[in-house]
Every structure is written in C-alpha cells, then in structure tokens.
Amino acid sequence: ALRDAWGVAAALSTRAALAMARGNLEAMRGNALEARGHFIDLGDAWGQLKATEVLSVLAEINADYELAAGLHREGLRIAESLELWSEVSRKLSGLGRIALLAERLTEADELHERALRLAVDQGNRPVAQFAELGLALAARRQGRLDTAEEHLRPWREWNRSRGAFTGLALVLAELGFVAEQRGDAAAALALHQDCLATARVTGDSRAVALALEGLAGAHSLAGRHTRAARLLGTAAQTRTLSGAPLPPAERGDVERISARIRESLGEDAFRAGLEAGAARDHETAADEEEKFLTDHRHTA
C-alpha cells in the first residue's frame, strides 16, 4: 500500500511538471497540491521538494511573490538537508527571481551569482542557465545591455542544439529586447520572429504571448505602430485566457513599447489597435506574422 501511495504521488508530481512545460496552470496547481499532500503524509522530503518547485513557479506566475518566496525557502531547506546542491542552486535562483521582481536588484544579483557558482561546481548546465538568465534579466532592467547579452548569447545555441525549446524561446525573447532597446529594429525583428516560431513548438500560449510582445516592440521601432498595437492586444488577451495576465512587476517591456506606439498613434488609435488585436487568437496573429516574414524577405 505504501508503494502504491508513493506511485500515485510520483505520478501526480510528473503530471504537474508536464503541465508546467505546457503552460497549463490549472493542471499544475491541482496535481502539485495533491502530490505535495501525499508526499507530506509519506514523509518523503524529495517528493515535497519536487511539488514545491511547481507550486513556487505557479505562485510567481500569479504574482503572489510572498507565497513564492516562502515555497522557495521551504525547498531550499529541504534541498540543503538532503545535500542536493543543484536543487539548492535552483532554489537560490528562485529567490533571486523574486528579489528581481521586487526591484531588489543587488540582492537578486547576489543570489543569482551564488546559484551560478554552485551550479558550475556541480557541472549542472541547465541549473547554471537558470541562474545566468537571472543575471541577464537584472542587467537588462538596469540598462546594462552588453552585460545582458554576454549572459544570454552562449545559451542560444546550447538550447537549440538540445531541442530545449522553452529555454530557447526565453533566450531569444531577451536577446530581442536587448536589440530593441539598442534601437536595432532589424535585429529585434529577426530575433523575435525566431522566438515566435520556437514558442509555437512549445505549445505554451504564454511563451507565444511573450514573442508577440517582442514583435510589437520591433515593429513599433520600425514605424509599424498599428501592427504593433494589434500584437499587444493579442498578447494581452492570450495571457488573460491562459489565466495569468501580465503582473505589474513584469510590465516594463510592454509599457515601454506601448508608450512609443501611443506617442505615434495617439490614445484613440492605440486603443483601437489593442481591441482589434484582442479580437483574434494568438494562432491567427502568429500566422499573420509568419506571412509578414515571408513577404518581407521577398521584398527585401
């Protein structure tokens, strides 16, 4: 019976992790909560660690940063007690992300640097990537674009060569935003188009929404403001339908891009573009962007 109970808990934990990869937030929550309860009853610390990982990611997505930090700290205690040093690194990075979202940037860098050193010591490249992407996110928030790019660039081909599309989509999005903030519309467009194609492979609508936001930035930089407004409208609606609208702490890119579009179009035309974008689904928007890419190549 004990083995059966553990098998059920492990299956629920696996289902939660698969739901996380697909961006299915409701399945993440239900499976992870049930798995955690079973693992607590069984006294299985490793299982609790796996379940709290999913729940902490979910809390961060839902902008419940206090809950996310508490879950990361719980996971950190478990990982340290089990001497699972790669998991310790992952938890330090998780706490670093929360510090970053709270604009405690020095603390975020310290946590991510500790996490990176530990991951490198363990020879764990995926966990090292998680830490280094945190350093890149903080650098870009502070306008240190060269530093952000240095942290990001090695991971583009690393993810691509392994078919790690979720990681690749995020790296491409971040590189695209770096290019946009430098004022390089062509590079930003190419990176975000690559990001969109990659995000579609993941099946995660939130990853597609991020790519559409990036494309809005690239198009607005090139003067295609109406197209950009529509993309922002589609992205916002996609996030809402996924159950996770973009929280205030993560709206910096959208607000920067929106300000540029609004300045060019005026408030009424900007709002009309958002509404038009919200009326189409993200697959339609993505198809239209792929057609734009094909047409753009033929006329370039």
PDB file of C-alpha atoms in Angstrom:
ATOM      1  CA  ALA A   1       0.000   0.000   0.000  1.00  0.00           C
ATOM      2  CA  LEU A   2       2.858   2.342   0.846  1.00  0.00           C
ATOM      3  CA  ARG A   3       4.449   1.737  -2.537  1.00  0.00           C
ATOM      4  CA  ASP A   4       1.090   2.318  -4.236  1.00  0.00           C
ATOM      5  CA  ALA A   5       0.674   5.626  -2.375  1.00  0.00           C
ATOM      6  CA  TRP A   6       4.162   6.727  -3.405  1.00  0.00           C
ATOM      7  CA  GLY A   7       3.442   5.741  -7.012  1.00  0.00           C
ATOM      8  CA  VAL A   8       0.291   7.863  -7.029  1.00  0.00           C
ATOM      9  CA  ALA A   9       2.185  10.827  -5.574  1.00  0.00           C
ATOM     10  CA  ALA A  10       5.014  10.443  -8.088  1.00  0.00           C
ATOM     11  CA  ALA A  11       2.546  10.239 -10.984  1.00  0.00           C
ATOM     12  CA  LEU A  12       0.793  13.402  -9.801  1.00  0.00           C
ATOM     13  CA  SER A  13       4.145  15.162  -9.486  1.00  0.00           C
ATOM     14  CA  THR A  14       5.077  14.132 -13.029  1.00  0.00           C
ATOM     15  CA  ARG A  15       1.725  15.337 -14.346  1.00  0.00           C
ATOM     16  CA  ALA A  16       2.277  18.680 -12.609  1.00  0.00           C
ATOM     17  CA  ALA A  17       5.712  19.039 -14.212  1.00  0.00           C
ATOM     18  CA  LEU A  18       4.321  18.198 -17.664  1.00  0.00           C
ATOM     19  CA  ALA A  19       1.517  20.724 -17.174  1.00  0.00           C
ATOM     20  CA  MET A  20       4.145  23.330 -16.251  1.00  0.00           C
ATOM     21  CA  ALA A  21       6.012  22.645 -19.506  1.00  0.00           C
ATOM     22  CA  ARG A  22       2.772  23.167 -21.468  1.00  0.00           C
ATOM     23  CA  GLY A  23       1.735  26.247 -19.504  1.00  0.00           C
ATOM     24  CA  ASN A  24      -1.462  24.573 -18.209  1.00  0.00           C
ATOM     25  CA  LEU A  25      -1.773  26.484 -14.934  1.00  0.00           C
ATOM     26  CA  GLU A  26      -4.896  24.776 -13.587  1.00  0.00           C
ATOM     27  CA  ALA A  27      -3.424  21.298 -14.064  1.00  0.00           C
ATOM     28  CA  MET A  28      -0.177  22.497 -12.484  1.00  0.00           C
ATOM     29  CA  ARG A  29      -1.994  23.648  -9.368  1.00  0.00           C
ATOM     30  CA  GLY A  30      -4.257  20.646  -8.878  1.00  0.00           C
ATOM     31  CA  ASN A  31      -1.640  17.965  -9.480  1.00  0.00           C
ATOM     32  CA  ALA A  32       1.127  19.669  -7.495  1.00  0.00           C
ATOM     33  CA  LEU A  33      -1.078  20.348  -4.466  1.00  0.00           C
ATOM     34  CA  GLU A  34      -2.320  16.758  -4.393  1.00  0.00           C
ATOM     35  CA  ALA A  35       1.193  15.363  -4.878  1.00  0.00           C
ATOM     36  CA  ARG A  36       2.573  17.545  -2.106  1.00  0.00           C
ATOM     37  CA  GLY A  37      -0.107  16.340   0.301  1.00  0.00           C
ATOM     38  CA  HIS A  38       0.696  12.698  -0.456  1.00  0.00           C
ATOM     39  CA  PHE A  39       4.450  13.248  -0.081  1.00  0.00           C
ATOM     40  CA  ILE A  40       3.950  15.028   3.266  1.00  0.00           C
ATOM     41  CA  ASP A  41       1.838  12.091   4.504  1.00  0.00           C
ATOM     42  CA  LEU A  42       4.578   9.704   3.348  1.00  0.00           C
ATOM     43  CA  GLY A  43       7.345  11.782   4.932  1.00  0.00           C
ATOM     44  CA  ASP A  44       9.116  11.933   1.557  1.00  0.00           C
ATOM     45  CA  ALA A  45      11.242  15.094   1.517  1.00  0.00           C
ATOM     46  CA  TRP A  46      12.425  14.649  -2.081  1.00  0.00           C
ATOM     47  CA  GLY A  47       8.849  14.423  -3.317  1.00  0.00           C
ATOM     48  CA  GLN A  48       7.890  17.515  -1.329  1.00  0.00           C
ATOM     49  CA  LEU A  49      10.784  19.366  -2.962  1.00  0.00           C
ATOM     50  CA  LYS A  50       9.553  18.468  -6.460  1.00  0.00           C
ATOM     51  CA  ALA A  51       5.987  19.544  -5.674  1.00  0.00           C
ATOM     52  CA  THR A  52       7.024  22.844  -4.077  1.00  0.00           C
ATOM     53  CA  GLU A  53       9.061  23.639  -7.203  1.00  0.00           C
ATOM     54  CA  VAL A  54       5.926  23.589  -9.359  1.00  0.00           C
ATOM     55  CA  LEU A  55       3.883  25.485  -6.761  1.00  0.00           C
ATOM     56  CA  SER A  56       6.552  28.193  -6.439  1.00  0.00           C
ATOM     57  CA  VAL A  57       6.594  28.720 -10.211  1.00  0.00           C
ATOM     58  CA  LEU A  58       2.798  28.952 -10.200  1.00  0.00           C
ATOM     59  CA  ALA A  59       2.846  31.489  -7.355  1.00  0.00           C
ATOM     60  CA  GLU A  60       5.352  33.619  -9.278  1.00  0.00           C
ATOM     61  CA  ILE A  61       3.213  33.482 -12.434  1.00  0.00           C
ATOM     62  CA  ASN A  62       0.223  34.626 -10.356  1.00  0.00           C
ATOM     63  CA  ALA A  63       2.314  37.459  -8.833  1.00  0.00           C
ATOM     64  CA  ASP A  64       1.963  36.036  -5.306  1.00  0.00           C
ATOM     65  CA  TYR A  65       5.598  36.781  -4.553  1.00  0.00           C
ATOM     66  CA  GLU A  66       5.328  36.298  -0.794  1.00  0.00           C
ATOM     67  CA  LEU A  67       3.984  32.768  -1.292  1.00  0.00           C
ATOM     68  CA  ALA A  68       6.588  32.051  -3.983  1.00  0.00           C
ATOM     69  CA  ALA A  69       9.435  33.172  -1.718  1.00  0.00           C
ATOM     70  CA  GLY A  70       8.092  31.051   1.145  1.00  0.00           C
ATOM     71  CA  LEU A  71       7.919  27.985  -1.096  1.00  0.00           C
ATOM     72  CA  HIS A  72      11.448  28.624  -2.390  1.00  0.00           C
ATOM     73  CA  ARG A  73      12.735  28.902   1.191  1.00  0.00           C
ATOM     74  CA  GLU A  74      10.941  25.668   2.119  1.00  0.00           C
ATOM     75  CA  GLY A  75      12.504  23.977  -0.895  1.00  0.00           C
ATOM     76  CA  LEU A  76      15.923  25.407  -0.025  1.00  0.00           C
ATOM     77  CA  ARG A  77      15.747  23.925   3.482  1.00  0.00           C
ATOM     78  CA  ILE A  78      14.792  20.519   2.100  1.00  0.00           C
ATOM     79  CA  ALA A  79      17.490  20.596  -0.596  1.00  0.00           C
ATOM     80  CA  GLU A  80      20.177  21.569   1.918  1.00  0.00           C
ATOM     81  CA  SER A  81      19.071  18.820   4.323  1.00  0.00           C
ATOM     82  CA  LEU A  82      19.308  16.258   1.504  1.00  0.00           C
ATOM     83  CA  GLU A  83      22.593  17.767   0.223  1.00  0.00           C
ATOM     84  CA  LEU A  84      21.096  18.162  -3.246  1.00  0.00           C
ATOM     85  CA  TRP A  85      23.338  21.027  -4.308  1.00  0.00           C
ATOM     86  CA  SER A  86      21.910  21.509  -7.795  1.00  0.00           C
ATOM     87  CA  GLU A  87      18.482  21.894  -6.191  1.00  0.00           C
ATOM     88  CA  VAL A  88      19.990  24.356  -3.699  1.00  0.00           C
ATOM     89  CA  SER A  89      21.217  26.370  -6.694  1.00  0.00           C
ATOM     90  CA  ARG A  90      17.768  26.249  -8.290  1.00  0.00           C
ATOM     91  CA  LYS A  91      16.137  27.498  -5.080  1.00  0.00           C
ATOM     92  CA  LEU A  92      18.677  30.337  -4.732  1.00  0.00           C
ATOM     93  CA  SER A  93      17.843  31.371  -8.296  1.00  0.00           C
ATOM     94  CA  GLY A  94      14.145  31.191  -7.462  1.00  0.00           C
ATOM     95  CA  LEU A  95      14.686  33.574  -4.557  1.00  0.00           C
ATOM     96  CA  GLY A  96      16.783  35.723  -6.888  1.00  0.00           C
ATOM     97  CA  ARG A  97      13.861  35.987  -9.309  1.00  0.00           C
ATOM     98  CA  ILE A  98      11.566  37.172  -6.518  1.00  0.00           C
ATOM     99  CA  ALA A  99      14.136  39.779  -5.430  1.00  0.00           C
ATOM    100  CA  LEU A 100      14.399  40.904  -9.064  1.00  0.00           C
ATOM    101  CA  LEU A 101      10.633  41.322  -9.414  1.00  0.00           C
ATOM    102  CA  ALA A 102      10.613  43.330  -6.176  1.00  0.00           C
ATOM    103  CA  GLU A 103      13.348  45.601  -7.651  1.00  0.00           C
ATOM    104  CA  ARG A 104      15.868  44.473  -5.016  1.00  0.00           C
ATOM    105  CA  LEU A 105      18.466  44.223  -7.751  1.00  0.00           C
ATOM    106  CA  THR A 106      21.618  43.966  -5.621  1.00  0.00           C
ATOM    107  CA  GLU A 107      20.083  41.102  -3.642  1.00  0.00           C
ATOM    108  CA  ALA A 108      18.932  39.474  -6.885  1.00  0.00           C
ATOM    109  CA  ASP A 109      22.440  39.591  -8.341  1.00  0.00           C
ATOM    110  CA  GLU A 110      23.981  38.169  -5.161  1.00  0.00           C
ATOM    111  CA  LEU A 111      21.523  35.257  -5.102  1.00  0.00           C
ATOM    112  CA  HIS A 112      21.932  34.500  -8.808  1.00  0.00           C
ATOM    113  CA  GLU A 113      25.743  34.682  -8.544  1.00  0.00           C
ATOM    114  CA  ARG A 114      25.715  32.234  -5.618  1.00  0.00           C
ATOM    115  CA  ALA A 115      23.405  29.962  -7.579  1.00  0.00           C
ATOM    116  CA  LEU A 116      25.622  30.129 -10.673  1.00  0.00           C
ATOM    117  CA  ARG A 117      28.797  29.275  -8.746  1.00  0.00           C
ATOM    118  CA  LEU A 118      27.084  26.294  -7.143  1.00  0.00           C
ATOM    119  CA  ALA A 119      25.667  25.047 -10.463  1.00  0.00           C
ATOM    120  CA  VAL A 120      29.072  25.342 -12.149  1.00  0.00           C
ATOM    121  CA  ASP A 121      30.680  23.456  -9.251  1.00  0.00           C
ATOM    122  CA  GLN A 122      28.091  20.697  -9.754  1.00  0.00           C
ATOM    123  CA  GLY A 123      28.587  20.677 -13.525  1.00  0.00           C
ATOM    124  CA  ASN A 124      24.842  21.179 -13.977  1.00  0.00           C
ATOM    125  CA  ARG A 125      24.350  23.237 -17.144  1.00  0.00           C
ATOM    126  CA  PRO A 126      20.530  23.590 -17.066  1.00  0.00           C
ATOM    127  CA  VAL A 127      20.654  24.916 -13.496  1.00  0.00           C
ATOM    128  CA  ALA A 128      23.566  27.193 -14.428  1.00  0.00           C
ATOM    129  CA  GLN A 129      21.446  28.566 -17.259  1.00  0.00           C
ATOM    130  CA  PHE A 130      18.598  29.346 -14.864  1.00  0.00           C
ATOM    131  CA  ALA A 131      20.999  31.332 -12.674  1.00  0.00           C
ATOM    132  CA  GLU A 132      22.690  33.142 -15.554  1.00  0.00           C
ATOM    133  CA  LEU A 133      19.384  34.137 -17.136  1.00  0.00           C
ATOM    134  CA  GLY A 134      18.533  35.782 -13.820  1.00  0.00           C
ATOM    135  CA  LEU A 135      21.724  37.842 -14.080  1.00  0.00           C
ATOM    136  CA  ALA A 136      20.764  38.758 -17.661  1.00  0.00           C
ATOM    137  CA  LEU A 137      17.262  39.850 -16.644  1.00  0.00           C
ATOM    138  CA  ALA A 138      18.653  42.100 -13.917  1.00  0.00           C
ATOM    139  CA  ALA A 139      21.305  43.577 -16.208  1.00  0.00           C
ATOM    140  CA  ARG A 140      18.730  44.477 -18.856  1.00  0.00           C
ATOM    141  CA  ARG A 141      16.455  46.069 -16.268  1.00  0.00           C
ATOM    142  CA  GLN A 142      19.369  48.310 -15.326  1.00  0.00           C
ATOM    143  CA  GLY A 143      20.163  49.192 -18.940  1.00  0.00           C
ATOM    144  CA  ARG A 144      23.414  47.186 -18.968  1.00  0.00           C
ATOM    145  CA  LEU A 145      22.643  45.738 -22.379  1.00  0.00           C
ATOM    146  CA  ASP A 146      26.133  44.466 -23.254  1.00  0.00           C
ATOM    147  CA  THR A 147      26.294  42.571 -19.958  1.00  0.00           C
ATOM    148  CA  ALA A 148      22.826  41.121 -20.510  1.00  0.00           C
ATOM    149  CA  GLU A 149      23.822  39.938 -23.987  1.00  0.00           C
ATOM    150  CA  GLU A 150      27.023  38.339 -22.646  1.00  0.00           C
ATOM    151  CA  HIS A 151      24.950  36.306 -20.185  1.00  0.00           C
ATOM    152  CA  LEU A 152      22.397  35.302 -22.831  1.00  0.00           C
ATOM    153  CA  ARG A 153      24.326  34.559 -26.010  1.00  0.00           C
ATOM    154  CA  PRO A 154      26.015  31.256 -25.001  1.00  0.00           C
ATOM    155  CA  TRP A 155      22.647  29.725 -24.146  1.00  0.00           C
ATOM    156  CA  ARG A 156      21.036  30.290 -27.553  1.00  0.00           C
ATOM    157  CA  GLU A 157      22.882  27.525 -29.376  1.00  0.00           C
ATOM    158  CA  TRP A 158      23.100  25.376 -26.239  1.00  0.00           C
ATOM    159  CA  ASN A 159      19.293  25.228 -26.065  1.00  0.00           C
ATOM    160  CA  ARG A 160      18.840  24.926 -29.818  1.00  0.00           C
ATOM    161  CA  SER A 161      21.281  22.011 -30.090  1.00  0.00           C
ATOM    162  CA  ARG A 162      19.340  20.117 -27.409  1.00  0.00           C
ATOM    163  CA  GLY A 163      15.850  20.868 -28.668  1.00  0.00           C
ATOM    164  CA  ALA A 164      15.193  22.739 -25.406  1.00  0.00           C
ATOM    165  CA  PHE A 165      12.551  24.978 -26.928  1.00  0.00           C
ATOM    166  CA  THR A 166      11.177  26.539 -23.733  1.00  0.00           C
ATOM    167  CA  GLY A 167      14.613  27.796 -22.718  1.00  0.00           C
ATOM    168  CA  LEU A 168      15.455  28.820 -26.273  1.00  0.00           C
ATOM    169  CA  ALA A 169      12.268  30.894 -26.620  1.00  0.00           C
ATOM    170  CA  LEU A 170      13.084  32.852 -23.460  1.00  0.00           C
ATOM    171  CA  VAL A 171      16.696  33.468 -24.510  1.00  0.00           C
ATOM    172  CA  LEU A 172      15.590  34.662 -27.963  1.00  0.00           C
ATOM    173  CA  ALA A 173      12.974  36.962 -26.424  1.00  0.00           C
ATOM    174  CA  GLU A 174      15.552  38.508 -24.102  1.00  0.00           C
ATOM    175  CA  LEU A 175      18.083  38.960 -26.923  1.00  0.00           C
ATOM    176  CA  GLY A 176      15.317  40.550 -28.994  1.00  0.00           C
ATOM    177  CA  PHE A 177      14.510  43.029 -26.246  1.00  0.00           C
ATOM    178  CA  VAL A 178      18.222  43.867 -25.935  1.00  0.00           C
ATOM    179  CA  ALA A 179      18.294  44.627 -29.681  1.00  0.00           C
ATOM    180  CA  GLU A 180      15.119  46.712 -29.431  1.00  0.00           C
ATOM    181  CA  GLN A 181      16.472  48.735 -26.516  1.00  0.00           C
ATOM    182  CA  ARG A 182      19.607  49.408 -28.590  1.00  0.00           C
ATOM    183  CA  GLY A 183      17.387  50.734 -31.377  1.00  0.00           C
ATOM    184  CA  ASP A 184      18.219  47.917 -33.825  1.00  0.00           C
ATOM    185  CA  ALA A 185      14.822  47.195 -35.368  1.00  0.00           C
ATOM    186  CA  ALA A 186      16.061  44.635 -37.916  1.00  0.00           C
ATOM    187  CA  ALA A 187      17.905  42.523 -35.335  1.00  0.00           C
ATOM    188  CA  ALA A 188      14.977  42.758 -32.907  1.00  0.00           C
ATOM    189  CA  LEU A 189      12.542  41.629 -35.609  1.00  0.00           C
ATOM    190  CA  ALA A 190      14.691  38.643 -36.611  1.00  0.00           C
ATOM    191  CA  LEU A 191      15.191  37.504 -33.009  1.00  0.00           C
ATOM    192  CA  HIS A 192      11.525  37.835 -32.053  1.00  0.00           C
ATOM    193  CA  GLN A 193      10.401  36.051 -35.234  1.00  0.00           C
ATOM    194  CA  ASP A 194      12.729  33.184 -34.291  1.00  0.00           C
ATOM    195  CA  CYS A 195      11.293  33.370 -30.771  1.00  0.00           C
ATOM    196  CA  LEU A 196       7.731  33.125 -32.102  1.00  0.00           C
ATOM    197  CA  ALA A 197       8.484  30.052 -34.215  1.00  0.00           C
ATOM    198  CA  THR A 198      10.172  28.434 -31.215  1.00  0.00           C
ATOM    199  CA  ALA A 199       7.395  29.377 -28.788  1.00  0.00           C
ATOM    200  CA  ARG A 200       4.785  27.792 -31.049  1.00  0.00           C
ATOM    201  CA  VAL A 201       6.642  24.478 -30.818  1.00  0.00           C
ATOM    202  CA  THR A 202       6.365  24.521 -27.003  1.00  0.00           C
ATOM    203  CA  GLY A 203       2.559  24.656 -27.044  1.00  0.00           C
ATOM    204  CA  ASP A 204       2.706  27.262 -24.245  1.00  0.00           C
ATOM    205  CA  SER A 205       0.420  30.187 -25.075  1.00  0.00           C
ATOM    206  CA  ARG A 206       2.257  32.431 -22.583  1.00  0.00           C
ATOM    207  CA  ALA A 207       5.515  31.868 -24.490  1.00  0.00           C
ATOM    208  CA  VAL A 208       3.708  32.862 -27.690  1.00  0.00           C
ATOM    209  CA  ALA A 209       2.358  35.983 -25.951  1.00  0.00           C
ATOM    210  CA  LEU A 210       5.899  36.999 -24.965  1.00  0.00           C
ATOM    211  CA  ALA A 211       7.027  36.601 -28.582  1.00  0.00           C
ATOM    212  CA  LEU A 212       4.108  38.738 -29.794  1.00  0.00           C
ATOM    213  CA  GLU A 213       5.047  41.452 -27.280  1.00  0.00           C
ATOM    214  CA  GLY A 214       8.613  41.351 -28.559  1.00  0.00           C
ATOM    215  CA  LEU A 215       7.433  41.616 -32.161  1.00  0.00           C
ATOM    216  CA  ALA A 216       5.306  44.609 -31.175  1.00  0.00           C
ATOM    217  CA  GLY A 217       8.470  46.298 -29.938  1.00  0.00           C
ATOM    218  CA  ALA A 218      10.347  45.526 -33.154  1.00  0.00           C
ATOM    219  CA  HIS A 219       7.509  46.682 -35.420  1.00  0.00           C
ATOM    220  CA  SER A 220       6.976  49.896 -33.442  1.00  0.00           C
ATOM    221  CA  LEU A 221      10.695  50.651 -33.654  1.00  0.00           C
ATOM    222  CA  ALA A 222      10.414  50.281 -37.447  1.00  0.00           C
ATOM    223  CA  GLY A 223       7.385  52.610 -37.559  1.00  0.00           C
ATOM    224  CA  ARG A 224       4.691  49.933 -37.966  1.00  0.00           C
ATOM    225  CA  HIS A 225       2.732  51.191 -34.983  1.00  0.00           C
ATOM    226  CA  THR A 226      -0.765  49.952 -35.844  1.00  0.00           C
ATOM    227  CA  ARG A 227       0.565  46.438 -36.378  1.00  0.00           C
ATOM    228  CA  ALA A 228       2.419  46.717 -33.070  1.00  0.00           C
ATOM    229  CA  ALA A 229      -0.703  47.816 -31.180  1.00  0.00           C
ATOM    230  CA  ARG A 230      -2.648  44.853 -32.557  1.00  0.00           C
ATOM    231  CA  LEU A 231       0.099  42.476 -31.425  1.00  0.00           C
ATOM    232  CA  LEU A 232      -0.008  43.893 -27.903  1.00  0.00           C
ATOM    233  CA  GLY A 233      -3.781  43.426 -27.862  1.00  0.00           C
ATOM    234  CA  THR A 234      -3.491  39.798 -28.939  1.00  0.00           C
ATOM    235  CA  ALA A 235      -0.735  39.129 -26.397  1.00  0.00           C
ATOM    236  CA  ALA A 236      -2.731  40.640 -23.531  1.00  0.00           C
ATOM    237  CA  GLN A 237      -5.843  38.640 -24.436  1.00  0.00           C
ATOM    238  CA  THR A 238      -3.770  35.451 -24.758  1.00  0.00           C
ATOM    239  CA  ARG A 239      -2.309  35.949 -21.292  1.00  0.00           C
ATOM    240  CA  THR A 240      -5.753  36.630 -19.824  1.00  0.00           C
ATOM    241  CA  LEU A 241      -7.179  33.471 -21.390  1.00  0.00           C
ATOM    242  CA  SER A 242      -4.245  31.456 -20.006  1.00  0.00           C
ATOM    243  CA  GLY A 243      -5.283  32.531 -16.504  1.00  0.00           C
ATOM    244  CA  ALA A 244      -2.201  34.686 -15.917  1.00  0.00           C
ATOM    245  CA  PRO A 245      -2.423  38.328 -17.062  1.00  0.00           C
ATOM    246  CA  LEU A 246       0.939  40.104 -17.076  1.00  0.00           C
ATOM    247  CA  PRO A 247       1.537  41.352 -13.495  1.00  0.00           C
ATOM    248  CA  PRO A 248       2.762  44.918 -12.794  1.00  0.00           C
ATOM    249  CA  ALA A 249       6.295  43.772 -11.904  1.00  0.00           C
ATOM    250  CA  GLU A 250       6.695  42.231 -15.371  1.00  0.00           C
ATOM    251  CA  ARG A 251       5.091  45.003 -17.446  1.00  0.00           C
ATOM    252  CA  GLY A 252       8.245  47.039 -18.110  1.00  0.00           C
ATOM    253  CA  ASP A 253       8.699  45.935 -21.721  1.00  0.00           C
ATOM    254  CA  VAL A 254       5.018  46.266 -22.608  1.00  0.00           C
ATOM    255  CA  GLU A 255       4.830  49.723 -21.024  1.00  0.00           C
ATOM    256  CA  ARG A 256       7.944  50.913 -22.895  1.00  0.00           C
ATOM    257  CA  ILE A 257       6.575  49.638 -26.207  1.00  0.00           C
ATOM    258  CA  SER A 258       3.074  51.000 -25.502  1.00  0.00           C
ATOM    259  CA  ALA A 259       4.472  54.472 -24.792  1.00  0.00           C
ATOM    260  CA  ARG A 260       6.254  54.507 -28.175  1.00  0.00           C
ATOM    261  CA  ILE A 261       3.108  53.404 -30.022  1.00  0.00           C
ATOM    262  CA  ARG A 262       0.858  55.808 -28.124  1.00  0.00           C
ATOM    263  CA  GLU A 263       3.169  58.725 -28.896  1.00  0.00           C
ATOM    264  CA  SER A 264       2.911  57.990 -32.616  1.00  0.00           C
ATOM    265  CA  LEU A 265      -0.746  56.981 -32.978  1.00  0.00           C
ATOM    266  CA  GLY A 266      -2.452  58.871 -30.177  1.00  0.00           C
ATOM    267  CA  GLU A 267      -4.579  57.293 -27.469  1.00  0.00           C
ATOM    268  CA  ASP A 268      -7.699  56.536 -29.528  1.00  0.00           C
ATOM    269  CA  ALA A 269      -5.901  54.785 -32.381  1.00  0.00           C
ATOM    270  CA  PHE A 270      -3.729  52.897 -29.898  1.00  0.00           C
ATOM    271  CA  ARG A 271      -6.838  51.648 -28.061  1.00  0.00           C
ATOM    272  CA  ALA A 272      -8.479  50.674 -31.338  1.00  0.00           C
ATOM    273  CA  GLY A 273      -5.398  48.645 -32.255  1.00  0.00           C
ATOM    274  CA  LEU A 274      -5.425  46.871 -28.898  1.00  0.00           C
ATOM    275  CA  GLU A 275      -9.113  45.998 -29.301  1.00  0.00           C
ATOM    276  CA  ALA A 276      -8.598  44.712 -32.837  1.00  0.00           C
ATOM    277  CA  GLY A 277      -5.726  42.546 -31.637  1.00  0.00           C
ATOM    278  CA  ALA A 278      -7.728  41.201 -28.714  1.00  0.00           C
ATOM    279  CA  ALA A 279     -10.437  40.035 -31.126  1.00  0.00           C
ATOM    280  CA  ARG A 280      -8.134  37.478 -32.810  1.00  0.00           C
ATOM    281  CA  ASP A 281      -6.481  34.447 -31.269  1.00  0.00           C
ATOM    282  CA  HIS A 282      -2.738  34.050 -30.916  1.00  0.00           C
ATOM    283  CA  GLU A 283      -2.535  31.391 -33.626  1.00  0.00           C
ATOM    284  CA  THR A 284      -4.069  33.780 -36.158  1.00  0.00           C
ATOM    285  CA  ALA A 285      -1.666  36.522 -35.095  1.00  0.00           C
ATOM    286  CA  ALA A 286       1.285  34.142 -35.342  1.00  0.00           C
ATOM    287  CA  ASP A 287       0.212  33.025 -38.828  1.00  0.00           C
ATOM    288  CA  GLU A 288      -0.014  36.677 -39.910  1.00  0.00           C
ATOM    289  CA  GLU A 289       3.479  37.333 -38.561  1.00  0.00           C
ATOM    290  CA  GLU A 290       4.886  34.359 -40.451  1.00  0.00           C
ATOM    291  CA  LYS A 291       3.254  35.690 -43.636  1.00  0.00           C
ATOM    292  CA  PHE A 292       4.766  39.108 -42.942  1.00  0.00           C
ATOM    293  CA  LEU A 293       8.190  37.489 -42.605  1.00  0.00           C
ATOM    294  CA  THR A 294       7.790  35.674 -45.938  1.00  0.00           C
ATOM    295  CA  ASP A 295       6.575  38.817 -47.724  1.00  0.00           C
ATOM    296  CA  HIS A 296       9.293  40.919 -46.083  1.00  0.00           C
ATOM    297  CA  ARG A 297      12.002  38.534 -47.301  1.00  0.00           C
ATOM    298  CA  HIS A 298      10.669  38.652 -50.852  1.00  0.00           C
ATOM    299  CA  THR A 299      10.640  42.459 -50.931  1.00  0.00           C
ATOM    300  CA  ALA A 300      13.909  42.956 -49.036  1.00  0.00           C
TER     301      ALA A 300
END
